[in-house]
mmCIF file of C-alpha atoms in Angstrom:
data_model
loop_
_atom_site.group_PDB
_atom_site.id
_atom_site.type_symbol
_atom_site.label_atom_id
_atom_site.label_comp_id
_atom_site.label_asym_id
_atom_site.label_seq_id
_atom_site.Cartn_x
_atom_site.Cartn_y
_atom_site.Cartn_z
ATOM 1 C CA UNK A 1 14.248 38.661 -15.478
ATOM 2 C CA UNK A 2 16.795 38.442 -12.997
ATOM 3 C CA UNK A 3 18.723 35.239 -12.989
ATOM 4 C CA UNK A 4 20.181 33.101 -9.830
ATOM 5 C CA UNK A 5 23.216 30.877 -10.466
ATOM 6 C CA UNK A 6 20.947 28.404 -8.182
ATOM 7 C CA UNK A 7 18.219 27.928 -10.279
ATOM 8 C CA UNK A 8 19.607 24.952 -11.869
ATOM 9 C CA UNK A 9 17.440 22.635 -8.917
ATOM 10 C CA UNK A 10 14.527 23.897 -11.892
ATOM 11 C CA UNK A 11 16.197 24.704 -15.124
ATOM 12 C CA UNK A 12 18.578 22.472 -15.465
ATOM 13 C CA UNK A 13 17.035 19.386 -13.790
ATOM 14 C CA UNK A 14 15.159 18.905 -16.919
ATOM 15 C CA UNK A 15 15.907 16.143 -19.513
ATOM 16 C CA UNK A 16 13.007 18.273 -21.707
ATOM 17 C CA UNK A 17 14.474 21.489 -23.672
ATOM 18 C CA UNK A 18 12.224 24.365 -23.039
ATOM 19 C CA UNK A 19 10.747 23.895 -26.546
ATOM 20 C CA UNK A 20 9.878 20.585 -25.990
ATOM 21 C CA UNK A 21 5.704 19.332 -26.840
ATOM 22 C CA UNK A 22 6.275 16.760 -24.353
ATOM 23 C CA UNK A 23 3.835 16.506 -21.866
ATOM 24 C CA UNK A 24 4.807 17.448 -18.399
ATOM 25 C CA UNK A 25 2.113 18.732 -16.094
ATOM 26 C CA UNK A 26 -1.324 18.027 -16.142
ATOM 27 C CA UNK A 27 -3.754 19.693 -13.705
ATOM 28 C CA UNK A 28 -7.534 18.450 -14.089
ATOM 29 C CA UNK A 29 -8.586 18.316 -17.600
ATOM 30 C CA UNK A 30 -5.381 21.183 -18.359
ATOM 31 C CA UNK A 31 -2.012 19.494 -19.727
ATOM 32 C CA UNK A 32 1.255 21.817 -20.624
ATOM 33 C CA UNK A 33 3.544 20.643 -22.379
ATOM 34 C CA UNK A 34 7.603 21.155 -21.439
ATOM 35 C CA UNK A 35 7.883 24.300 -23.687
ATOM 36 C CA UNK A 36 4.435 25.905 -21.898
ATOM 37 C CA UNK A 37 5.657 24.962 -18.490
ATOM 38 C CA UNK A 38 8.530 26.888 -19.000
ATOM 39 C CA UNK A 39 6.804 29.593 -20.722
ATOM 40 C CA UNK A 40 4.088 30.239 -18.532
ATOM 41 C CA UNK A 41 6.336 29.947 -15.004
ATOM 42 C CA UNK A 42 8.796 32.776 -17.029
ATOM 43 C CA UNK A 43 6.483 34.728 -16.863
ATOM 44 C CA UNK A 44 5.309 34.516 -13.451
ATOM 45 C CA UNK A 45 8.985 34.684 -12.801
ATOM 46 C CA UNK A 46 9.112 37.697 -14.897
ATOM 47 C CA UNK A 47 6.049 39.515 -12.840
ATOM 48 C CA UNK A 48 7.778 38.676 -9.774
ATOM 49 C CA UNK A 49 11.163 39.973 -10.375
ATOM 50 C CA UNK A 50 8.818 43.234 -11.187
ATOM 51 C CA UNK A 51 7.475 43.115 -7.956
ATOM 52 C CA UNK A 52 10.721 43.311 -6.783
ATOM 53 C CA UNK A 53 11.606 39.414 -5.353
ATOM 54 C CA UNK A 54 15.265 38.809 -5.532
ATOM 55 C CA UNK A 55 17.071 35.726 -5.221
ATOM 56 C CA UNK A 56 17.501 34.568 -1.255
ATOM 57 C CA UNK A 57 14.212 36.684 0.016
ATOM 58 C CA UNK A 58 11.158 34.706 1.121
ATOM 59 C CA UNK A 59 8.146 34.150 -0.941
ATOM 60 C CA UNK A 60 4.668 32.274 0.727
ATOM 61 C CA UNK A 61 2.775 30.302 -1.534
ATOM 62 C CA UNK A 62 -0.444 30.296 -0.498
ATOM 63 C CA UNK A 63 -3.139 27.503 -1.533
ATOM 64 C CA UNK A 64 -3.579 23.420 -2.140
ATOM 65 C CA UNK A 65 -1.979 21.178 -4.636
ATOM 66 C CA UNK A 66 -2.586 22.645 -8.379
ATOM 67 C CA UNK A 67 -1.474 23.603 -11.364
ATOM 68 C CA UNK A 68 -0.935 26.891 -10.357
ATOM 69 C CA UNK A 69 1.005 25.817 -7.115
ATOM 70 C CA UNK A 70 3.591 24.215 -9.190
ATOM 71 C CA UNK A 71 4.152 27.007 -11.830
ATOM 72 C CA UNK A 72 4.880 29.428 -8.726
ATOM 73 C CA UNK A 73 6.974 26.641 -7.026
ATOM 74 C CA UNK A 74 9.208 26.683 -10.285
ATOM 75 C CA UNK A 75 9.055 30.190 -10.969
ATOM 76 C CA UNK A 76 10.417 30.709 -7.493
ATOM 77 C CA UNK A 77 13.390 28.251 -8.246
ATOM 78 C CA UNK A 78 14.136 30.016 -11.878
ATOM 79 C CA UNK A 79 14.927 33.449 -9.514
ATOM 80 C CA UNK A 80 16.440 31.729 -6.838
ATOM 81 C CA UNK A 81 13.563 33.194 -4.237
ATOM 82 C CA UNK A 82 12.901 31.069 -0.662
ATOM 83 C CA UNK A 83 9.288 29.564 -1.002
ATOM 84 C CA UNK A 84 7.321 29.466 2.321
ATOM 85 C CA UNK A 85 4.810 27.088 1.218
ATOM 86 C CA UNK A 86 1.497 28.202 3.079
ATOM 87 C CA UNK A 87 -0.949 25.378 2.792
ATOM 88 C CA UNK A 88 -4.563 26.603 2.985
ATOM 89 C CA UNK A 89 -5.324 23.414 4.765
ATOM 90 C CA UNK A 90 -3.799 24.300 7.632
ATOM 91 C CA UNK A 91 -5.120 25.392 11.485
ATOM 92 C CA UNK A 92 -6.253 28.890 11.594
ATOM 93 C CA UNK A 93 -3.049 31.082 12.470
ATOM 94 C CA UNK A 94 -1.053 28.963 11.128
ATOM 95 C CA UNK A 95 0.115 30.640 7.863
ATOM 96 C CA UNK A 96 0.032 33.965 9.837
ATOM 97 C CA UNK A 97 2.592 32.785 12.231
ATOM 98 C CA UNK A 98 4.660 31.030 9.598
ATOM 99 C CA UNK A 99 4.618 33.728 7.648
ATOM 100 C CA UNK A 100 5.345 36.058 9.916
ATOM 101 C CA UNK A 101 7.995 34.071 11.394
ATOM 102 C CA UNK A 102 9.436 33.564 7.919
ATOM 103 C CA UNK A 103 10.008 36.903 6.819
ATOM 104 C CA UNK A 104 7.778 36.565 4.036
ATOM 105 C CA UNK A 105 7.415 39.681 2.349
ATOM 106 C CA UNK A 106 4.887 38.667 -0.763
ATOM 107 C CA UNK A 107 2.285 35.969 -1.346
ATOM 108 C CA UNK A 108 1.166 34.255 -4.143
ATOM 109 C CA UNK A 109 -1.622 32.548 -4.292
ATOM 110 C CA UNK A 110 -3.181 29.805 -6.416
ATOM 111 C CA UNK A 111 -5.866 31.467 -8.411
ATOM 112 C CA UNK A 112 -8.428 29.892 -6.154
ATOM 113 C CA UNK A 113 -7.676 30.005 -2.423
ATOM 114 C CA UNK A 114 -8.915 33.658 -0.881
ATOM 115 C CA UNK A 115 -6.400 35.142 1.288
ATOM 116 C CA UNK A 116 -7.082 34.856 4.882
ATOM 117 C CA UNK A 117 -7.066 37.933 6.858
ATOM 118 C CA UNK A 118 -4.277 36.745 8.699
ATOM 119 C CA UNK A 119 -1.926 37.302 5.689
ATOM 120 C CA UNK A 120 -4.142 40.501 4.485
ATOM 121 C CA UNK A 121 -1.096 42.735 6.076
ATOM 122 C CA UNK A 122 1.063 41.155 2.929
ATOM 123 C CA UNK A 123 1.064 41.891 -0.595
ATOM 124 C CA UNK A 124 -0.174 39.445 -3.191
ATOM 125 C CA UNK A 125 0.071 38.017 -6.231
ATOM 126 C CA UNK A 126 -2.577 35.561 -8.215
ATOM 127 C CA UNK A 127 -0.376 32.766 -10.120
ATOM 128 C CA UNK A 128 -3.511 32.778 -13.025
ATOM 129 C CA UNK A 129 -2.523 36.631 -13.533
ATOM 130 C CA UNK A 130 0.410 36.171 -14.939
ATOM 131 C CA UNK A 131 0.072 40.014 -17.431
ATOM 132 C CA UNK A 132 0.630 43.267 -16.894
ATOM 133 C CA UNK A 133 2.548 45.315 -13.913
ATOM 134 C CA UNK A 134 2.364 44.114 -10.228
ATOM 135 C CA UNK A 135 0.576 46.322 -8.133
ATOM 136 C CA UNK A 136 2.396 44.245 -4.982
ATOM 137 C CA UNK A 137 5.612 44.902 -3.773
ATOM 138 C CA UNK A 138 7.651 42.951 -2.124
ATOM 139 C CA UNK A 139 8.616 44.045 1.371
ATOM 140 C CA UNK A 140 11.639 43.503 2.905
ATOM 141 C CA UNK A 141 11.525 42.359 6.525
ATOM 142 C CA UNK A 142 14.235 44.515 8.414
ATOM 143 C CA UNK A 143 17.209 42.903 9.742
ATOM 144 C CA UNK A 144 16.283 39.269 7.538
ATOM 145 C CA UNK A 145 19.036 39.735 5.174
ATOM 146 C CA UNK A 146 18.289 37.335 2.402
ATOM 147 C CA UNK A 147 19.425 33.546 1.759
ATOM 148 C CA UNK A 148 20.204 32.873 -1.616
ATOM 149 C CA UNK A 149 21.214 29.360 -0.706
ATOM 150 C CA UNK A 150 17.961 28.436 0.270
ATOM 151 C CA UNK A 151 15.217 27.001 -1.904
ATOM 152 C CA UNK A 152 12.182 26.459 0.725
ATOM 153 C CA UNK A 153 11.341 26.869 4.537
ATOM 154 C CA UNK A 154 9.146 24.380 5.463
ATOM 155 C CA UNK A 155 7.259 23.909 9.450
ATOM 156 C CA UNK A 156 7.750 21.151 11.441
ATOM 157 C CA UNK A 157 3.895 20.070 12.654
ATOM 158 C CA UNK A 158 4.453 21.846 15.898
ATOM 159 C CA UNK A 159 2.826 18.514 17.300
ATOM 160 C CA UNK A 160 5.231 18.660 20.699
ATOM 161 C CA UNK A 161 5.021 22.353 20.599
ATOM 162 C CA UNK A 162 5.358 25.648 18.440
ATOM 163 C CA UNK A 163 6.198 24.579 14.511
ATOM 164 C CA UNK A 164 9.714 24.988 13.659
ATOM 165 C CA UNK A 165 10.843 26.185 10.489
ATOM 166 C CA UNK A 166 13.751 24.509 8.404
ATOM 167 C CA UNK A 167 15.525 25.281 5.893
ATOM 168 C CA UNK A 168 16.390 23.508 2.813
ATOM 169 C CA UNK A 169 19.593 24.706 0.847
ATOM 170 C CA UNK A 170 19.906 24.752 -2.986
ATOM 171 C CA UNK A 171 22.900 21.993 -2.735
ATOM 172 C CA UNK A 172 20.590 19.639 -0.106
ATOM 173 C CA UNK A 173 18.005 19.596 -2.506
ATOM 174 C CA UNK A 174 19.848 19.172 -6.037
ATOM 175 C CA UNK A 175 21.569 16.328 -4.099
ATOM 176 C CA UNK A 176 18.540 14.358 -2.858
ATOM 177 C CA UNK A 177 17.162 14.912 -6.626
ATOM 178 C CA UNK A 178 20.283 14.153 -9.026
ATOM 179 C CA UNK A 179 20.273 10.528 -6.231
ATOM 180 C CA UNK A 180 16.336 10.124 -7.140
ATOM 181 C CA UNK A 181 16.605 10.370 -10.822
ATOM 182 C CA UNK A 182 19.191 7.690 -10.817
ATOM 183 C CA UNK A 183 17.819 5.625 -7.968
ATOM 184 C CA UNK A 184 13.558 5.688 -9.699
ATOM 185 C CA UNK A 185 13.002 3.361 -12.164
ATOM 186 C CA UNK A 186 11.177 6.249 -14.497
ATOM 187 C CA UNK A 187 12.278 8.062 -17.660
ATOM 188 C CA UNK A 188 11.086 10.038 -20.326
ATOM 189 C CA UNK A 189 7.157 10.857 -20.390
ATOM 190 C CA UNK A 190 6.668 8.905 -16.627
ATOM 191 C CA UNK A 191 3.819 10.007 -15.219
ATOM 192 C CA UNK A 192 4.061 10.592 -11.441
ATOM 193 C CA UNK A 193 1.254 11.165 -9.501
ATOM 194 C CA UNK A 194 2.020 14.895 -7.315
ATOM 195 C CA UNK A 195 0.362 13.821 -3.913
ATOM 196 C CA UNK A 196 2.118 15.511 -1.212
ATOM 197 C CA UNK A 197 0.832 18.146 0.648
ATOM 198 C CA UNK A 198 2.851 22.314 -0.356
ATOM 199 C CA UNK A 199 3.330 22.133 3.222
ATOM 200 C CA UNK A 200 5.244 18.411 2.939
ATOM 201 C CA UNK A 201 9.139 18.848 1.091
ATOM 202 C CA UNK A 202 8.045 15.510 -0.986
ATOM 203 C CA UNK A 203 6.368 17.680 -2.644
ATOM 204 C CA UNK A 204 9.252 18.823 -4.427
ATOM 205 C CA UNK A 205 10.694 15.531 -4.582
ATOM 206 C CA UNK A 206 8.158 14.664 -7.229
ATOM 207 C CA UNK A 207 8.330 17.525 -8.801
ATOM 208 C CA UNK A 208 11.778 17.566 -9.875
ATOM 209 C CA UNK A 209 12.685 14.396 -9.821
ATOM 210 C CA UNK A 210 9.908 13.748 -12.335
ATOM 211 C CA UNK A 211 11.135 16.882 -14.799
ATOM 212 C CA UNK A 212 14.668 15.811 -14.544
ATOM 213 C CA UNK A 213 13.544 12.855 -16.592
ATOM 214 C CA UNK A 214 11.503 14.217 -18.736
ATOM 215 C CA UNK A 215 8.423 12.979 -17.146
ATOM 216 C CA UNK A 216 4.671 13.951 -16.473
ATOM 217 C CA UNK A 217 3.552 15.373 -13.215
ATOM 218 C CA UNK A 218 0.187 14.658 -12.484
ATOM 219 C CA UNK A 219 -1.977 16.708 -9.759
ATOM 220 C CA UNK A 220 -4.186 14.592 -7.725
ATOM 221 C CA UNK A 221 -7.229 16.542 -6.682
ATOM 222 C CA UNK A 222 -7.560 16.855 -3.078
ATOM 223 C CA UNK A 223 -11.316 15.486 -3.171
ATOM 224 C CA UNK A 224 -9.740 12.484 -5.010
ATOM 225 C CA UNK A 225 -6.930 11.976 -2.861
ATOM 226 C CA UNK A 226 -8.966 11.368 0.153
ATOM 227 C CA UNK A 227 -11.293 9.149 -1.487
ATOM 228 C CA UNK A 228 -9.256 5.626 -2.135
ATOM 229 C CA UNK A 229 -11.839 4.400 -4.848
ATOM 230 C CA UNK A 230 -11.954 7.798 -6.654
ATOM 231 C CA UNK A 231 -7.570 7.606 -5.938
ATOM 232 C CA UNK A 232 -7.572 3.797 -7.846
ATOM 233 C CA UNK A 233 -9.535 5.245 -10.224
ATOM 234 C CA UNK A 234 -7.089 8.055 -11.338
ATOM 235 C CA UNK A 235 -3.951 5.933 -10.829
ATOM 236 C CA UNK A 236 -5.406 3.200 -13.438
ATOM 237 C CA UNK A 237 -7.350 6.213 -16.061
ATOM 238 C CA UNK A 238 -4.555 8.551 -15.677
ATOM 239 C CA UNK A 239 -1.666 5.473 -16.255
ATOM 240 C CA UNK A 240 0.505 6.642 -13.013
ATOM 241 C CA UNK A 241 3.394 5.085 -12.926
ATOM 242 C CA UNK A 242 5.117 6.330 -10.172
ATOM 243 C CA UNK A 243 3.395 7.438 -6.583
ATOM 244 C CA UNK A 244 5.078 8.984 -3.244
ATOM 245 C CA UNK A 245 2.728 8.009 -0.373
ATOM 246 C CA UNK A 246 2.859 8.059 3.275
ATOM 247 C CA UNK A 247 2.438 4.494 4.795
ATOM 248 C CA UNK A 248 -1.430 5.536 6.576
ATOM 249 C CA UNK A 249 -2.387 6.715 3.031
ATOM 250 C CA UNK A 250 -0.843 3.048 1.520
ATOM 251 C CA UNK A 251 -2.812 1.263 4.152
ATOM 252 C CA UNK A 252 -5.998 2.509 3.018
ATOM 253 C CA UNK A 253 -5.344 2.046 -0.858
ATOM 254 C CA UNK A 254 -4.464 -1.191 -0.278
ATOM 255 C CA UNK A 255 -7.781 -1.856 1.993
ATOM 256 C CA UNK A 256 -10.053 -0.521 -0.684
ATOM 257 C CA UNK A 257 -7.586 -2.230 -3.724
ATOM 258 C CA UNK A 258 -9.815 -3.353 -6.834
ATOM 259 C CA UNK A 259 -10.238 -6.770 -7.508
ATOM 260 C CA UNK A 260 -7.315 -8.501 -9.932
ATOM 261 C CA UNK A 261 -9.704 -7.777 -13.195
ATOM 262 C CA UNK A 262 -10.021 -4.016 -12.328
ATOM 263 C CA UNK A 263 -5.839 -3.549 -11.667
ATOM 264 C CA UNK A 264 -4.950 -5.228 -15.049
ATOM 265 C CA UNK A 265 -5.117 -1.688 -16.554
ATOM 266 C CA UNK A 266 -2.699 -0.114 -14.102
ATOM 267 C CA UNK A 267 0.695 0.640 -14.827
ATOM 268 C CA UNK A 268 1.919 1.175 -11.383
ATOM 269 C CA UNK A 269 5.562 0.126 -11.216
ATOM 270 C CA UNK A 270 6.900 2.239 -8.011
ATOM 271 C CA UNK A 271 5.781 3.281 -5.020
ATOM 272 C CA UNK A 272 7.764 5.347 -2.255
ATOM 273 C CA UNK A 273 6.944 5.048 1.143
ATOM 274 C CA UNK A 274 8.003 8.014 3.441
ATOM 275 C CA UNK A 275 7.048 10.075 6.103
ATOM 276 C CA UNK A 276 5.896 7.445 8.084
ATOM 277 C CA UNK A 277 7.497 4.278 9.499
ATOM 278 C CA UNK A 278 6.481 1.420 6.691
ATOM 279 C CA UNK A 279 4.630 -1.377 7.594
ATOM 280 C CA UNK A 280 3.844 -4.731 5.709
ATOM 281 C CA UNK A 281 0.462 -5.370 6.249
ATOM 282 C CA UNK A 282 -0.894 -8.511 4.808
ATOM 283 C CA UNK A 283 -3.356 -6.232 3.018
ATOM 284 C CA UNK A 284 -0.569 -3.931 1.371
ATOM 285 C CA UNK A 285 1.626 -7.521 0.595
ATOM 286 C CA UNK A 286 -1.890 -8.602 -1.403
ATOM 287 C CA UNK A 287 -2.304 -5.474 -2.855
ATOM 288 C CA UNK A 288 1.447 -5.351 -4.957
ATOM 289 C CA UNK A 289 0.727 -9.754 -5.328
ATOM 290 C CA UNK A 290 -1.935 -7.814 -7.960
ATOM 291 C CA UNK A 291 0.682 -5.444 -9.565
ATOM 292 C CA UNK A 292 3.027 -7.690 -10.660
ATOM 293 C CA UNK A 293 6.485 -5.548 -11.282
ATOM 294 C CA UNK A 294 5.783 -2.871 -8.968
ATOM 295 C CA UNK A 295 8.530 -2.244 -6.692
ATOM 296 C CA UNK A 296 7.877 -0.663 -3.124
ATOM 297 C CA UNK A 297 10.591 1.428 -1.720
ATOM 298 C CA UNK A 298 10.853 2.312 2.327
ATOM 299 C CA UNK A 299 12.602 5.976 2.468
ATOM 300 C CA UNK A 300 13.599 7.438 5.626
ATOM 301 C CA UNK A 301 14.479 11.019 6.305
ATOM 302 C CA UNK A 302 13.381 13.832 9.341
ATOM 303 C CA UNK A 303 11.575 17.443 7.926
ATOM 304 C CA UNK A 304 15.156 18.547 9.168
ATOM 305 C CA UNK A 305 17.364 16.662 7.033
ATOM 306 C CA UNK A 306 13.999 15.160 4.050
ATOM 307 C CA UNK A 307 15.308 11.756 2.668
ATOM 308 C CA UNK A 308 18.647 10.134 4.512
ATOM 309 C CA UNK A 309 18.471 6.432 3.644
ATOM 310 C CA UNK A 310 15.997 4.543 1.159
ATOM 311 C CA UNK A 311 15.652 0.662 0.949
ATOM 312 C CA UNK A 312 13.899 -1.578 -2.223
ATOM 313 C CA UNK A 313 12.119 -4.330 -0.161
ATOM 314 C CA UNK A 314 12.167 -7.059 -2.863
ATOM 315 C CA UNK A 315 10.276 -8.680 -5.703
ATOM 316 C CA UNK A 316 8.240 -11.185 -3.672
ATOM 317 C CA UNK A 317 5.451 -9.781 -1.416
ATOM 318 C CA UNK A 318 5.030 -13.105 0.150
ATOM 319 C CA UNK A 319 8.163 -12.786 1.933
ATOM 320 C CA UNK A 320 8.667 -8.831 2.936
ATOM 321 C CA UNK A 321 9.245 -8.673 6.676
ATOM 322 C CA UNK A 322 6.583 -6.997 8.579
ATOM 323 C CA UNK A 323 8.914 -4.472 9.501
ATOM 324 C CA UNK A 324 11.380 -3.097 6.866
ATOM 325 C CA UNK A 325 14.717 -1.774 7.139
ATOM 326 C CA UNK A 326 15.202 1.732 6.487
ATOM 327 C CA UNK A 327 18.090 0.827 4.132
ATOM 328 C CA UNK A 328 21.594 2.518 3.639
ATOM 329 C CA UNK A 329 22.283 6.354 3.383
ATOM 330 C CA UNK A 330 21.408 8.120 -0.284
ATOM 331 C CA UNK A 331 24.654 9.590 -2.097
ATOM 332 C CA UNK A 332 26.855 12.172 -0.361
ATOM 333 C CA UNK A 333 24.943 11.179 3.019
ATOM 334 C CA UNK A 334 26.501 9.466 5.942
ATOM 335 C CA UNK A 335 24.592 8.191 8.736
ATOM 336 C CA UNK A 336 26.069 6.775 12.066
ATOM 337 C CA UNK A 337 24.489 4.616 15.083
ATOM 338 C CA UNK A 338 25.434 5.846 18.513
ATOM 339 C CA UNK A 339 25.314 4.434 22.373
ATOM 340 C CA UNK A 340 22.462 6.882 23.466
ATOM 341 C CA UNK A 341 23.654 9.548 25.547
ATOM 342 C CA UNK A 342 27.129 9.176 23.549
ATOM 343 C CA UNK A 343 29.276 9.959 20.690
ATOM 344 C CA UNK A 344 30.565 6.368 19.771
ATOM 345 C CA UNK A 345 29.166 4.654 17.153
ATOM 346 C CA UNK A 346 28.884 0.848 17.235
ATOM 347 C CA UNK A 347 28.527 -0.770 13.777
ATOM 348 C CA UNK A 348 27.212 -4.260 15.174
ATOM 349 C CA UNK A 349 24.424 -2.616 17.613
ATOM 350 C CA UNK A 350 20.684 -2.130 15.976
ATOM 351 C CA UNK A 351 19.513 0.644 18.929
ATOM 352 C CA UNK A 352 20.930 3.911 19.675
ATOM 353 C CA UNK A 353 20.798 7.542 18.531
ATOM 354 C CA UNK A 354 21.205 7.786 14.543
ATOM 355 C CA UNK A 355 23.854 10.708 13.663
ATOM 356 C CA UNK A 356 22.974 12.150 10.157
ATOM 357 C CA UNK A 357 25.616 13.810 8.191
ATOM 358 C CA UNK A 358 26.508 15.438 4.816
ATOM 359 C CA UNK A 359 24.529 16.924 1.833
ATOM 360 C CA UNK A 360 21.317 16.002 4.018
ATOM 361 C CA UNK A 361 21.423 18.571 6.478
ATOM 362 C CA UNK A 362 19.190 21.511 6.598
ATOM 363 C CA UNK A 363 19.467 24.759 9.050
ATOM 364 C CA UNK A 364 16.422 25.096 11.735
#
């Protein structure tokens, strides 16, 4: 299998060797362990090398939150590849034009997601066929020379307009991780709970933030995830310890929170807030008064630049402000407040234009 030098953001962000029987992904009822994790996404490395992927050219991954979705995410990493995650969720034409825009010239797909005939043009891979010799071949998009600096292109919503792809270097990305591992209060055999969207670059915030401890990734079912009692259910059966959340998505699990009786199995201890502005609802202050030692976190970053600055709001519920900061800037990250409509920054002002500098930036 061809090798990138950038593939460290997977292989090396690991605390687990690759022979390890520590648990590390667990998909439904499924569980691998380090040393099959890194087995079985070899070998879907492996099949795509075959197919002809190289490091820097752009792969779609086409599907929902699974298993599957992660082992290709990884396997992508381990030969340097650009994934184009392609959520099946999404509007009809939308993974057409992304991909299309993109340059993807291969798709793999979850095992369980048929491809649309929007992407029927492309070849394709299954991630659950992981034997044998490709029939697909990856096609080169002329005059897209590949990026081997890159490790994903992810869409803006196209909510003012026509979704704009950015890009995400290798050195952005090991950058916000190595500052995550230190910054989370997790460690070996952690479970995190993988609830982000492919389509969302939290997504691999979790992921590798969670290996590079040696922790547990757990997949939260889509039909759980957008059912709070069914959610509180898996976060106090399945022991989560650690959950990235977007503040709408808080809201409602702290609206539908179990009474004090029903949380004294949960083992809850962090939860990152990003992707949306965090509020402090008196419902969401109640809600962590019943999980005693479980720190909330307010992270702030744009799909341009993904996490910039990240804040711990405090022991106490009682006394969070309704409105938290959005805390200082992450390591090797510099952020500035300018006059709007200038280019001086004023240290003892609280409005203007934020400048955001250093390992944070990605290319649009």
């Amino acid at each position: 299998m061809a090798r990138s030098a950038r593939n460290h953001a997977a292989a090396r962000r690991t605390r687990c060797p690759p022979s390890s029987p520590e648990p590390a992904l667990s998909s439904g009822s499924h569980t691998l362990t380090y040393a099959g994790l890194w087995r079985e996404s070899a070998a879907l490395a492996a099949r795509l090398s075959a197919a002809g992927v190289r490091a820097g050219q752009p792969v779609g991954l086409y599907g929902s939150r699974s298993g599957e979705s992660v082992l290709t995410m990884i396997a992508l990493l381990r030969i340097g590849a650009v994934c184009v995650p392609l959520d099946c969720s999404y509007p009809a034409g939308r993974p057409g034009m992304m991909a299309d825009d993109g340059a993807v010239g291969l798709v793999v797909t979850d095992g369980t997601s048929a491809i649309p005939g929007q992407l029927a043009h492309l070849p394709a891979l299954s991630a659950l066929d992981v034997g044998g010799s490709p029939a697909a071949v990856f096609v080169t998009a002329p005059g897209r020379p590949a990026r081997p600096d890159l490790a994903y292109l992810v869409y803006t919503s196209g909510s003012t307009g026509r979704p704009k792809a950015v890009a995400l270097p290798y050195w952005s990305l090991e950058n916000l991780v190595s500052w995550q591992i230190t910054d989370s209060r997790t460690g070996l055999g952690t479970r995190t709970a993988h609830f982000a969207p492919l389509s969302v670059d939290v997504s691999y915030q979790e992921l590798l933030s969670t290996s590079g401890t040696g922790g547990h990734l757990v997949v939260v079912p889509e039909a759980v995830k957008s059912d709070p009692e069914r959610m509180w259910r898996l976060i106090v059966e399945s022991s989560i310890e650690r959950l990235f959340i977007p503040f709408v998505a808080l809201q409602i699990l702290a609206l539908f929170s179990p009474p004090p009786a029903q949380l004294a199995g949960a083992r809850l201890r962090e939860v990152i807030v990003c992707g949306e502005p965090l509020q402090c609802s008196p419902d969401i202050r109640e809600m962590f008064a019943r999980l005693p030692g479980c720190a909330l976190v307010n992270q702030y970053g744009t799909t341009e630049t993904h996490v910039v600055t990240a804040h711990h709001v405090g022991p106490s519920p009682e006394k969070w402000p309704d409105l938290p900061p959005i805390g200082r800037p992450i390591d090797s990250v510099h952020v500035d407040l300018l006059h709007t409509g200038t280019t001086e920054s004023d240290p003892a002002s609280d409005t203007g234009e934020l400048l955001i500098g250093g390992m944070a930036a990605g290319a649009t």
